[in-house]
Amino acid sequence: DSFCVVCGHTHCFKLKRMTTVFTICSINYLAQAKTLGESLLKFNPDYRYVIGLLDKMAHHEHLRATVPFELLEVEHIGIENFE
């Protein structure tokens, strides 16, 4: 028998796949990336939307609260000698 890896039951062994949409931009295009995400999720509410950000947020922390999506900041992904 197959079983669910989350709860162990045999009746729910099919896990739902999640579609992730990823875009990458610099901070000056963050508003456009936000608009893209809003439009995408309006018609695909089950999608996960991630914005890859090429700039450091150190001087732009105020923008974080305006973006309701996951931000993947380049300075946090482990690129050696990134400055």
GROMACS .gro file of C-alpha atoms in nm:
model
   83
    1ASP     CA    1   0.000   0.000   0.000
    2SER     CA    2   0.105   0.359  -0.064
    3PHE     CA    3   0.085   0.601   0.224
    4CYS     CA    4   0.102   0.973   0.277
    5VAL     CA    5   0.448   1.093   0.372
    6VAL     CA    6   0.292   1.378   0.570
    7CYS     CA    7   0.034   1.203   0.789
    8GLY     CA    8   0.095   0.833   0.722
    9HIS     CA    9  -0.262   0.753   0.611
   10THR     CA   10  -0.322   0.529   0.312
   11HIS     CA   11  -0.622   0.734   0.190
   12CYS     CA   12  -0.429   1.053   0.107
   13PHE     CA   13  -0.112   0.924  -0.053
   14LYS     CA   14  -0.126   1.165  -0.347
   15LEU     CA   15   0.044   1.487  -0.252
   16LYS     CA   16  -0.051   1.804  -0.435
   17ARG     CA   17   0.229   1.946  -0.644
   18MET     CA   18   0.298   2.316  -0.614
   19THR     CA   19   0.390   2.526  -0.913
   20THR     CA   20   0.654   2.785  -0.839
   21VAL     CA   21   0.702   3.088  -1.062
   22PHE     CA   22   1.032   3.272  -1.028
   23THR     CA   23   1.140   3.605  -1.166
   24ILE     CA   24   1.459   3.796  -1.113
   25CYS     CA   25   1.507   4.172  -1.108
   26SER     CA   26   1.702   4.461  -0.966
   27ILE     CA   27   1.549   4.686  -0.704
   28ASN     CA   28   1.443   4.949  -0.956
   29TYR     CA   29   1.213   4.690  -1.121
   30LEU     CA   30   1.064   4.560  -0.796
   31ALA     CA   31   0.731   4.736  -0.861
   32GLN     CA   32   0.698   4.559  -1.196
   33ALA     CA   33   0.782   4.223  -1.038
   34LYS     CA   34   0.520   4.288  -0.770
   35THR     CA   35   0.259   4.368  -1.038
   36LEU     CA   36   0.351   4.050  -1.225
   37GLY     CA   37   0.299   3.849  -0.906
   38GLU     CA   38  -0.036   4.010  -0.832
   39SER     CA   39  -0.160   3.934  -1.183
   40LEU     CA   40  -0.023   3.581  -1.177
   41LEU     CA   41  -0.182   3.493  -0.843
   42LYS     CA   42  -0.513   3.652  -0.938
   43PHE     CA   43  -0.560   3.380  -1.198
   44ASN     CA   44  -0.346   3.109  -1.034
   45PRO     CA   45  -0.403   3.139  -0.658
   46ASP     CA   46  -0.235   2.804  -0.586
   47TYR     CA   47   0.097   2.912  -0.734
   48ARG     CA   48   0.399   3.014  -0.532
   49TYR     CA   49   0.565   3.332  -0.658
   50VAL     CA   50   0.927   3.415  -0.574
   51ILE     CA   51   1.122   3.728  -0.666
   52GLY     CA   52   1.498   3.692  -0.698
   53LEU     CA   53   1.649   4.026  -0.608
   54LEU     CA   54   1.988   4.122  -0.753
   55ASP     CA   55   2.049   4.411  -0.514
   56LYS     CA   56   2.123   4.421  -0.145
   57MET     CA   57   1.827   4.526   0.068
   58ALA     CA   58   2.044   4.699   0.330
   59HIS     CA   59   1.947   5.050   0.217
   60HIS     CA   60   1.598   4.953   0.097
   61GLU     CA   61   1.445   4.774   0.397
   62HIS     CA   62   1.137   4.999   0.376
   63LEU     CA   63   1.044   4.825   0.048
   64ARG     CA   64   1.025   4.480   0.205
   65ALA     CA   65   0.691   4.558   0.372
   66THR     CA   66   0.542   4.662   0.035
   67VAL     CA   67   0.610   4.326  -0.134
   68PRO     CA   68   0.374   4.046  -0.026
   69PHE     CA   69   0.585   3.779  -0.198
   70GLU     CA   70   0.889   3.576  -0.108
   71LEU     CA   71   1.210   3.766  -0.180
   72LEU     CA   72   1.523   3.566  -0.251
   73GLU     CA   73   1.805   3.813  -0.207
   74VAL     CA   74   2.126   3.744  -0.395
   75GLU     CA   75   2.337   3.830  -0.090
   76HIS     CA   76   2.179   3.539   0.100
   77ILE     CA   77   2.221   3.253  -0.147
   78GLY     CA   78   2.585   3.177  -0.076
   79ILE     CA   79   2.778   3.322  -0.369
   80GLU     CA   80   3.141   3.325  -0.262
   81ASN     CA   81   3.297   3.675  -0.242
   82PHE     CA   82   2.971   3.849  -0.332
   83GLU     CA   83   2.994   4.221  -0.270
   0.00000   0.00000   0.00000
